[in-house]
PDB file of C-alpha atoms and ligand atoms in Angstrom:
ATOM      1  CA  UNK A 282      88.144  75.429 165.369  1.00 93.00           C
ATOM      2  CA  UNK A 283      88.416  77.184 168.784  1.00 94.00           C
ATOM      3  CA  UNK A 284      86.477  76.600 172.104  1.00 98.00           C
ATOM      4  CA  UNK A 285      85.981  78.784 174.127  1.00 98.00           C
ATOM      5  CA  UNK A 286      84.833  77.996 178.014  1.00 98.00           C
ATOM      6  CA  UNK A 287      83.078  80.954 179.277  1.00 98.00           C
ATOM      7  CA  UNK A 288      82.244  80.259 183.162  1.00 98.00           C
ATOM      8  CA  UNK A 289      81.776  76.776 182.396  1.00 98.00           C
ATOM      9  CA  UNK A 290      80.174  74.879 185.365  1.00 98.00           C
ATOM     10  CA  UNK A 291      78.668  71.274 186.012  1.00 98.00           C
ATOM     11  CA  UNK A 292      76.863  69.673 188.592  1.00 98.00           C
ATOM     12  CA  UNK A 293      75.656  65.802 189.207  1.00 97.00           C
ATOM     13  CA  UNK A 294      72.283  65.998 190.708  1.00 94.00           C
ATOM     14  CA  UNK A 295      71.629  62.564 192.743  1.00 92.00           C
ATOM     15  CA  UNK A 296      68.796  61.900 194.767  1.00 93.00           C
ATOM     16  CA  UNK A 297      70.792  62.627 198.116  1.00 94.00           C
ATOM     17  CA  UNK A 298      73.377  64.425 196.923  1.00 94.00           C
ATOM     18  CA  UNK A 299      74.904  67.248 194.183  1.00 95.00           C
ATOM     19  CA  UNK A 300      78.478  67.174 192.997  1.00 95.00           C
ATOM     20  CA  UNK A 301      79.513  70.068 191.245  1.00 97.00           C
ATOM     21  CA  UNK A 302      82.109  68.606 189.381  1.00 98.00           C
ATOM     22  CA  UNK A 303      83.517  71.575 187.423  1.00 98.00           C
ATOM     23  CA  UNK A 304      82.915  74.781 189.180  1.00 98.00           C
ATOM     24  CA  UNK A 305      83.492  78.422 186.581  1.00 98.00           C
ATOM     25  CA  UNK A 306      86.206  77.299 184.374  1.00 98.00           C
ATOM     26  CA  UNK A 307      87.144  79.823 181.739  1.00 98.00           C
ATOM     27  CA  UNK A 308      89.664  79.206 179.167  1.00 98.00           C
ATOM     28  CA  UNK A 309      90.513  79.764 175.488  1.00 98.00           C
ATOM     29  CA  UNK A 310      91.514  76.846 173.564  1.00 98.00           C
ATOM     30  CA  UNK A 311      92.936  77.704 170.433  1.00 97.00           C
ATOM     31  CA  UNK A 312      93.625  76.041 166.806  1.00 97.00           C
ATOM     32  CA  UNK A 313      97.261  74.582 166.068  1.00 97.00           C
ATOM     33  CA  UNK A 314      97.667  73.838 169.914  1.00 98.00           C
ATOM     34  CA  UNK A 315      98.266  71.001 171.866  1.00 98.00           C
ATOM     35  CA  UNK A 316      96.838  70.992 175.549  1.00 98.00           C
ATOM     36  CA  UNK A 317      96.977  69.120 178.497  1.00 98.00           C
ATOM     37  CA  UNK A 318      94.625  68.820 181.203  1.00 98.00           C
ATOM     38  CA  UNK A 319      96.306  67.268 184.451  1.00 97.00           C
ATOM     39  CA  UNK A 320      94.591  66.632 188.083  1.00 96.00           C
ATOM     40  CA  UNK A 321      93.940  64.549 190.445  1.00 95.00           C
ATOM     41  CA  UNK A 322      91.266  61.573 190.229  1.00 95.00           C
ATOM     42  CA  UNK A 323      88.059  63.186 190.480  1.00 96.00           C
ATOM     43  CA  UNK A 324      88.833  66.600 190.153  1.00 97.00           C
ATOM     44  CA  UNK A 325      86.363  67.061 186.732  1.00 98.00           C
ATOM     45  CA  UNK A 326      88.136  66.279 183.718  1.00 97.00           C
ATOM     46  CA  UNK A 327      86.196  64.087 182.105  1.00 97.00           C
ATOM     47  CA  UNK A 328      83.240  65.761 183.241  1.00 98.00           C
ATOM     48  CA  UNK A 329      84.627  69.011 181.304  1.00 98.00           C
ATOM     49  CA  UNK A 330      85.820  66.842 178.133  1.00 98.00           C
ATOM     50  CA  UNK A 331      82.246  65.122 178.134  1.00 97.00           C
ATOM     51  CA  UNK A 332      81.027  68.646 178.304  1.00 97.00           C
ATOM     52  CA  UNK A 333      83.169  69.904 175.293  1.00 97.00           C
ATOM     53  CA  UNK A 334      82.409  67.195 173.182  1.00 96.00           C
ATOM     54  CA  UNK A 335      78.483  67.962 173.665  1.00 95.00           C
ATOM     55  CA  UNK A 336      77.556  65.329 175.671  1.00 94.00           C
ATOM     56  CA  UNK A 337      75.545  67.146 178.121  1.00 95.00           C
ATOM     57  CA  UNK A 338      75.357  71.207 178.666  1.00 97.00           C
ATOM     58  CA  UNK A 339      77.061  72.997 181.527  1.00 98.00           C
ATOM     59  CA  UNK A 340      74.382  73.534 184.230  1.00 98.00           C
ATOM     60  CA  UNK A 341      75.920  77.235 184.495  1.00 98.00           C
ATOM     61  CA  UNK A 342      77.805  79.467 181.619  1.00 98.00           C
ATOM     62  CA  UNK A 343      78.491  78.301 178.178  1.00 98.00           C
ATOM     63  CA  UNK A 344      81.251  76.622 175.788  1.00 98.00           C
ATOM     64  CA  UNK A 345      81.184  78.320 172.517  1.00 98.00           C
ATOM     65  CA  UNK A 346      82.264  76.028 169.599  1.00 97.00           C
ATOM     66  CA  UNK A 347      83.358  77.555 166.179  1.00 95.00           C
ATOM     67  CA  UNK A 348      81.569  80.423 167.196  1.00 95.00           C
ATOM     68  CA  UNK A 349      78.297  78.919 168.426  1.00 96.00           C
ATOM     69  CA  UNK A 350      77.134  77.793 171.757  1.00 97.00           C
ATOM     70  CA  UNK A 351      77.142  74.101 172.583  1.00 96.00           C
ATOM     71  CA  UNK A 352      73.313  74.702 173.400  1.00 96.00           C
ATOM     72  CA  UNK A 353      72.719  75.919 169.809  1.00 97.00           C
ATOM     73  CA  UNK A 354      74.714  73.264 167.957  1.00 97.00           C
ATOM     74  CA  UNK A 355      72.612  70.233 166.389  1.00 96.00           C
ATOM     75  CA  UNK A 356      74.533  67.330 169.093  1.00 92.00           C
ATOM     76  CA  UNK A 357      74.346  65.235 166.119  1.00 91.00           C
ATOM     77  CA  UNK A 358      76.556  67.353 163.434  1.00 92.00           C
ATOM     78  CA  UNK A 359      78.553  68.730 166.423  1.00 94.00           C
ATOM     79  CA  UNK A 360      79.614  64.781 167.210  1.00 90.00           C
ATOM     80  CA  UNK A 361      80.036  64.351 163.467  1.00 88.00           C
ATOM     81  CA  UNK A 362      81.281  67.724 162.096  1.00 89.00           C
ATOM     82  CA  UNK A 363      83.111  69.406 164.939  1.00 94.00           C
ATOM     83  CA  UNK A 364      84.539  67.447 167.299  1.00 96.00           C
ATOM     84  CA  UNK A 365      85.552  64.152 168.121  1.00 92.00           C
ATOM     85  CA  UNK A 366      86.915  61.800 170.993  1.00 95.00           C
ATOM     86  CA  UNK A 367      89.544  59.272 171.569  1.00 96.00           C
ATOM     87  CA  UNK A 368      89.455  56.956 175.103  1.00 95.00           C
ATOM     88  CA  UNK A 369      91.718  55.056 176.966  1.00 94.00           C
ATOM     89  CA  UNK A 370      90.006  51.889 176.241  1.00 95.00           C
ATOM     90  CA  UNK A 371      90.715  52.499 172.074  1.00 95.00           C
ATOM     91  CA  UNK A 372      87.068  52.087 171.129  1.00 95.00           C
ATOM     92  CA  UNK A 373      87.437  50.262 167.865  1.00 97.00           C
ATOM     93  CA  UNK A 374      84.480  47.756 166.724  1.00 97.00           C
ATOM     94  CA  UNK A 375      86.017  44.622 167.545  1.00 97.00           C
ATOM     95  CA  UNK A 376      84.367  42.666 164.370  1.00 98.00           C
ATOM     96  CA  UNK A 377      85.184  45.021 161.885  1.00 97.00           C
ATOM     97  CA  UNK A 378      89.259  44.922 160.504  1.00 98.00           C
ATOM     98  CA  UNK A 379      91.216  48.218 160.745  1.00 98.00           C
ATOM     99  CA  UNK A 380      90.050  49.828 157.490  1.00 98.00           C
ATOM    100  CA  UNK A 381      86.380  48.844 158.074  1.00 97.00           C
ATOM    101  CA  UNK A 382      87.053  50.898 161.338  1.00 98.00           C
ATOM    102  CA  UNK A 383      88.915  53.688 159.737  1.00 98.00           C
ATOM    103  CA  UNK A 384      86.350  53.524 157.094  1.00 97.00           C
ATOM    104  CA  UNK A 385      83.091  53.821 159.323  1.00 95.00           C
ATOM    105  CA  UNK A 386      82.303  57.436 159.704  1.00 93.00           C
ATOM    106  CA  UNK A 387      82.449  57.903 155.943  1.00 94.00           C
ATOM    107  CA  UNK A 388      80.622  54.407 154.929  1.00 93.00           C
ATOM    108  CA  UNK A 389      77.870  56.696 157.611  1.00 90.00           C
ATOM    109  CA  UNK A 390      78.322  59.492 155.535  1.00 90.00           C
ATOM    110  CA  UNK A 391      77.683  57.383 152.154  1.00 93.00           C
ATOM    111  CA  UNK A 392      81.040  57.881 150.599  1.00 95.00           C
ATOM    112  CA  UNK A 393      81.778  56.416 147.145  1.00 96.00           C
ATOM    113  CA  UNK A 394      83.726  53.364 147.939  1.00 94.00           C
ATOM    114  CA  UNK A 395      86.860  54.460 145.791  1.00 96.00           C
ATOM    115  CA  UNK A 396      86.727  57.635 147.501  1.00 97.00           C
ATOM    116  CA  UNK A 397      86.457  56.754 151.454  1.00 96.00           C
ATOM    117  CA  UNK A 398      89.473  53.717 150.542  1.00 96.00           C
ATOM    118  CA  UNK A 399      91.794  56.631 149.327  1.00 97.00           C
ATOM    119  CA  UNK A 400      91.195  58.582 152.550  1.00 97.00           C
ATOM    120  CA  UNK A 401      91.426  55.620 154.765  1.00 97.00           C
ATOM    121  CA  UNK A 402      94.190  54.669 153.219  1.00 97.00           C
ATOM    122  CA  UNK A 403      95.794  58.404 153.629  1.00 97.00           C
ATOM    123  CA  UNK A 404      94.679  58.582 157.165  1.00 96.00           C
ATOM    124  CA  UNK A 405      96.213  54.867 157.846  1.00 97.00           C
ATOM    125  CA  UNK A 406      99.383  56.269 156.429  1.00 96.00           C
ATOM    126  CA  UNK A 407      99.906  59.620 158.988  1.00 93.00           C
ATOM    127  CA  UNK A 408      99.585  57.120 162.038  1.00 93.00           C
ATOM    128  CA  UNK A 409     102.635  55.283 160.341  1.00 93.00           C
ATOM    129  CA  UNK A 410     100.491  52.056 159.986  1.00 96.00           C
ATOM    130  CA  UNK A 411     101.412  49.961 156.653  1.00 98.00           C
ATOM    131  CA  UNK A 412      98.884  48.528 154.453  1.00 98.00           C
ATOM    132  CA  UNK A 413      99.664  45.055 155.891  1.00 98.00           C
ATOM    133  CA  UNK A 414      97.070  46.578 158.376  1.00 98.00           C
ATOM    134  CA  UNK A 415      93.941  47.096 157.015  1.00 98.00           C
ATOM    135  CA  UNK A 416      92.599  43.583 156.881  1.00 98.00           C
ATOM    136  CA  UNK A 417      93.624  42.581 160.651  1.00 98.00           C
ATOM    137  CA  UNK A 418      91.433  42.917 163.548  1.00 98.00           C
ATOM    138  CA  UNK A 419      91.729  44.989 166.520  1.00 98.00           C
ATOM    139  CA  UNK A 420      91.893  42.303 168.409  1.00 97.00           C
ATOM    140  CA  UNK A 421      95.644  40.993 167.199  1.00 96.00           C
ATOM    141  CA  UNK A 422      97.110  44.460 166.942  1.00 97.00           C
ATOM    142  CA  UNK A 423      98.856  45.900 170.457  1.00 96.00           C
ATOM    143  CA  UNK A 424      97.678  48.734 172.392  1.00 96.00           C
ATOM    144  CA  UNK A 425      99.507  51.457 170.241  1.00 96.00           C
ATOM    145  CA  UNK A 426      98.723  50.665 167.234  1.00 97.00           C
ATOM    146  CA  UNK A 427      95.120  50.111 168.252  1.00 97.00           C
ATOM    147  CA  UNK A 428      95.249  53.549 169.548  1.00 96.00           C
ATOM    148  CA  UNK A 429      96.658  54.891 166.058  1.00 97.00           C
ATOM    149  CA  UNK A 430      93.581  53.225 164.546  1.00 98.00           C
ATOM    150  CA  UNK A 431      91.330  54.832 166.723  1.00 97.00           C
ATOM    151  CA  UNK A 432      93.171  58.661 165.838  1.00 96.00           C
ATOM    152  CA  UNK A 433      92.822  57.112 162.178  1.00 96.00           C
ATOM    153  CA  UNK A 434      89.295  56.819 162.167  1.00 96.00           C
ATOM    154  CA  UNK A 435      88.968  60.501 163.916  1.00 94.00           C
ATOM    155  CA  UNK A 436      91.123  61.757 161.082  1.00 92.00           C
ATOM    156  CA  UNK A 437      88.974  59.900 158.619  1.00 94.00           C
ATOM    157  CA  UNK A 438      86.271  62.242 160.022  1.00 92.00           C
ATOM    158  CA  UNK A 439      87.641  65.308 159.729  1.00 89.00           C
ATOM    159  CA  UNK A 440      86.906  66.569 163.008  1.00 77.00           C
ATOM    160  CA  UNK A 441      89.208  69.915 163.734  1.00 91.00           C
ATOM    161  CA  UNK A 442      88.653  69.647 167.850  1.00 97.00           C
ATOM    162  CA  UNK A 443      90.117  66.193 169.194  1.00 97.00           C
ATOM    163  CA  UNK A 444      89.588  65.514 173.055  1.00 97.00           C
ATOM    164  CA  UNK A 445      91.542  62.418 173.930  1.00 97.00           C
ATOM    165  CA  UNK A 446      90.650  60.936 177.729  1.00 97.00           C
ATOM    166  CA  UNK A 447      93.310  59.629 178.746  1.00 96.00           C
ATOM    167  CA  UNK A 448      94.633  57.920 175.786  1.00 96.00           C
ATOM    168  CA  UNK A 449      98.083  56.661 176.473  1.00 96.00           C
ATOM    169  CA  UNK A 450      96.765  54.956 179.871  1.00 94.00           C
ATOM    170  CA  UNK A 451      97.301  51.668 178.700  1.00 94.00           C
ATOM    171  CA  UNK A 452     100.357  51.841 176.985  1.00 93.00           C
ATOM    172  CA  UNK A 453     104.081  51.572 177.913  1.00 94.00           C
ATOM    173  CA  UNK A 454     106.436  54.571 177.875  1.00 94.00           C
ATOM    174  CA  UNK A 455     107.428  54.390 173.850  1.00 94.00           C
ATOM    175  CA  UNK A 456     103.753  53.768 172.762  1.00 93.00           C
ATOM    176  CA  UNK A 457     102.990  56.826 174.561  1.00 95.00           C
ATOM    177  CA  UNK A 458     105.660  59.517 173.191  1.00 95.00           C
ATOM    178  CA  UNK A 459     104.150  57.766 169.835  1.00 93.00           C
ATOM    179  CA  UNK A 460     100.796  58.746 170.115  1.00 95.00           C
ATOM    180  CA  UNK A 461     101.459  62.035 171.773  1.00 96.00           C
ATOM    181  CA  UNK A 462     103.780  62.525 168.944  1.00 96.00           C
ATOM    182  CA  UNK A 463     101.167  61.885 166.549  1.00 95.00           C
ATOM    183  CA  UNK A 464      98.399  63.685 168.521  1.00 96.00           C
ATOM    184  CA  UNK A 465     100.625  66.898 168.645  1.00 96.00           C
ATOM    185  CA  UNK A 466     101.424  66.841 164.775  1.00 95.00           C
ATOM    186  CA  UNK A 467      97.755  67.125 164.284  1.00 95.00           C
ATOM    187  CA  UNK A 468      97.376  70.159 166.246  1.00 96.00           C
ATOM    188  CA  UNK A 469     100.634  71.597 164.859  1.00 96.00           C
ATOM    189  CA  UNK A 470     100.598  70.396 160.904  1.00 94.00           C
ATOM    190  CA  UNK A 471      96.990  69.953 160.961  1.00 92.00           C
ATOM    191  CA  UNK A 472      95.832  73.136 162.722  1.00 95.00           C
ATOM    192  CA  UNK A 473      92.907  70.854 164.772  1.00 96.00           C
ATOM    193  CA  UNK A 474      92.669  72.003 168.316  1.00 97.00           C
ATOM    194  CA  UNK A 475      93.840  68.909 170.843  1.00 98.00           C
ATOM    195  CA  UNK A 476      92.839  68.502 174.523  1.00 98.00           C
ATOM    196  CA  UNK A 477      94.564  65.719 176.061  1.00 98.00           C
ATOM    197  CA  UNK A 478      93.452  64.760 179.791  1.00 97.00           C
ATOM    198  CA  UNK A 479      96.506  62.604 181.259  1.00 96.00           C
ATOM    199  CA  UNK A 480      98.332  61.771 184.630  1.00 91.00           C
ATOM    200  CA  UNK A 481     101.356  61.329 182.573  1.00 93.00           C
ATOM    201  CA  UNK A 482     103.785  63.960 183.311  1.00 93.00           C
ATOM    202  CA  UNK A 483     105.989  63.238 180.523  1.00 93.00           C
ATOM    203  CA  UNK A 484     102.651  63.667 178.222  1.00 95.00           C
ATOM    204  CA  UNK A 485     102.187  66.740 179.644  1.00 96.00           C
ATOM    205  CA  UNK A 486     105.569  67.967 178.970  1.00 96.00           C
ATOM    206  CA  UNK A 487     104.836  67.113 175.203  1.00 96.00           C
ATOM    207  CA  UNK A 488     101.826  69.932 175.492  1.00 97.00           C
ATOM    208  CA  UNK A 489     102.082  73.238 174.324  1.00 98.00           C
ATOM    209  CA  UNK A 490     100.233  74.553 177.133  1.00 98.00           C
ATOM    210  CA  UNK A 491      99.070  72.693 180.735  1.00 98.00           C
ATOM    211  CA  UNK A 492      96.269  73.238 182.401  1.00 98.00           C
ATOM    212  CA  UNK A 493      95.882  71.755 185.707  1.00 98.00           C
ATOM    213  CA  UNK A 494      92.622  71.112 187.680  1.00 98.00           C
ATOM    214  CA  UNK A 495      91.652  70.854 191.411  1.00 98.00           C
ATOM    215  CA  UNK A 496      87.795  70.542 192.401  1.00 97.00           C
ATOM    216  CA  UNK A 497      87.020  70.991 189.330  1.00 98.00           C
ATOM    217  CA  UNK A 498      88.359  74.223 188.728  1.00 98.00           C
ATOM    218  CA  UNK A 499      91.733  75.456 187.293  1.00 98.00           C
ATOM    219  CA  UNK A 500      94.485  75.479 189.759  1.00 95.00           C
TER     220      UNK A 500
HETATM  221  N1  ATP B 295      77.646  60.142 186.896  1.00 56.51           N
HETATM  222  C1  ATP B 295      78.058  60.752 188.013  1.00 56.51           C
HETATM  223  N2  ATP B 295      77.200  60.978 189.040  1.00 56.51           N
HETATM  224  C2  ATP B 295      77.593  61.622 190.160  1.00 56.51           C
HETATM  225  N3  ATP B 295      78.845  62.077 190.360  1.00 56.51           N
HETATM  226  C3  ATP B 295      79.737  61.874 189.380  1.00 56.51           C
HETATM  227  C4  ATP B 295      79.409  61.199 188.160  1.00 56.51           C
HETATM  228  N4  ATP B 295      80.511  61.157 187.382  1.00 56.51           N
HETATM  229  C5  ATP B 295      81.487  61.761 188.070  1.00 56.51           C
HETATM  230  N5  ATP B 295      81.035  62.203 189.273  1.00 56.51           N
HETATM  231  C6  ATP B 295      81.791  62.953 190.282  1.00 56.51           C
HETATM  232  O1  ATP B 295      82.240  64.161 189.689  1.00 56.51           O
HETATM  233  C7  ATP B 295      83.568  64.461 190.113  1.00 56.51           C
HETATM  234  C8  ATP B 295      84.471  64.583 188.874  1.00 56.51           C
HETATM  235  O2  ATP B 295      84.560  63.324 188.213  1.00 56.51           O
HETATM  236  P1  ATP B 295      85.377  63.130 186.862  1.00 56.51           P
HETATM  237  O3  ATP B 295      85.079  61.780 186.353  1.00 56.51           O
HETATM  238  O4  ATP B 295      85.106  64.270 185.976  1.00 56.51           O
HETATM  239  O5  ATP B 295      86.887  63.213 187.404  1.00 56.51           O
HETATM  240  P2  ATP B 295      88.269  62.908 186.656  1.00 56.51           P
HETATM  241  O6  ATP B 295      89.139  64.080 186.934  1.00 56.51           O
HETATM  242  O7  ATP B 295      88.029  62.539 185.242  1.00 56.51           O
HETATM  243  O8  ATP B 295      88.829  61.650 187.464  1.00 56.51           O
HETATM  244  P3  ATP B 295      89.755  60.425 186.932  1.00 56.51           P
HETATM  245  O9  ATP B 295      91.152  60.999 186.863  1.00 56.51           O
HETATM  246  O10 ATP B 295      89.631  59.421 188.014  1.00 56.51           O
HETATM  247  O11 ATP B 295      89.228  59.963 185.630  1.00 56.51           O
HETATM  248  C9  ATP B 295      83.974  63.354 191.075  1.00 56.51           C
HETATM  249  O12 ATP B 295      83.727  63.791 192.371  1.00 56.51           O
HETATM  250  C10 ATP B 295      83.044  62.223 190.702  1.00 56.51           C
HETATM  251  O13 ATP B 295      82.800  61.394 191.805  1.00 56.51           O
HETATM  252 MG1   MG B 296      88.408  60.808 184.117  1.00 56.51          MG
END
């Protein structure tokens, strides 16, 4: 799926104060592509991946989604259906084991049980996890692999646009060219669309295209 930001803008309204936090960004993202988004801290990027992934609307100008306005989507099926997002922090459900995790979105979406354990089980397999897996907990795996759970369980979903925040933050140099490995496979065997917002330079150099903000616009 492409996105499109057309004039995208974005401003924090306080009581004393506004921040405008991404100020007319315009930019094609395209399908099969792997992008990074680099910039100093504070300069808007999670502000702008917040506002791709349909968690609030630009206050000016528009992101157009498969087509479709972010103001016209349901939020719901564009969280479920269209796009999906992976954090620094992992995100996994701490009490459920790795395939319970992987499994989630399509336990939501009522999946026959033999049906949502072969995809799991499909989608455990491109993140190179074994089946030794599945029955662990977050909790006792390391920061990689509970990162490749957490792409897992977006796979699992199906979403074709995959914003990742900063997702090799916590890991060490060969976790990293792992996940980024495995992040840009998906955009290039895959055909999703992958934003990845990073200070890592050698990330970065991983991307198919770079895209670097300042004051919340494109420098
Ligand atoms: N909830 C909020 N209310 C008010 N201002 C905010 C809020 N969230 C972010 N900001 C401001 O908006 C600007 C952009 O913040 P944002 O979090 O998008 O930056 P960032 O590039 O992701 O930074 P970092 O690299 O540190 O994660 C900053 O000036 C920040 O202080
Ligand atoms: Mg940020």
């Amino acid at each position: 799926m492409s996105i499109s930001l057309k004039n995208v803008s974005y401003s924090y309204r306080g009581k004393y104060q506004t921040v405008r936090a991404v100020n007319d960004v315009s930019y094609d993202f395209e399908p099969g592509k792997c992008y990074a988004i680099i910039g100093k801290s504070g300069s808007g990027k999670t502000t702008l991946l917040s506002l791709m992934a349909g968690l609030d609307l630009p206050t000016e100008g528009e992101i157009i989604i498969d087509g479709k306005s972010t103001k016209n989507w349901n939020r719901n099926r564009l969280r479920r259906d269209a796009v999906s997002v992976i954090y620094q922090n992992y995100n996994l459900f701490p009490l459920l084991t790795v395939q319970e995790n992987i499994r989630y979105p399509l336990d939501l979406r009522r999946m026959s049980k033999k049906k949502a354990t072969e995809l799991a089980t499909k989608v455990r397999e491109r993140v190179e996890l074994s089946a030794n897996y599945d029955n662990r907990l977050p909790a006792h795996l390391s920061g990689g692999e509970q990162q490749r759970v957490a792409i897992a369980r977006t796979l699992a979903q199906g979403c074709k646009i995959i914003l990742a925040d900063e997702p090799t933050g916590n890991l060490d140099s060969t976790n990293t060219a792992n996940i980024v490995k495995i992040l840009c496979s998906l955009a290039h065997d895959d055909g999703c669309t992958v934003i990845i917002v990073t200070h890592d330079p050698a990330v970065a150099e991983q991307a198919d295209a770079v895209l670097q903000m300042k004051d919340g616009a494109w420098i």
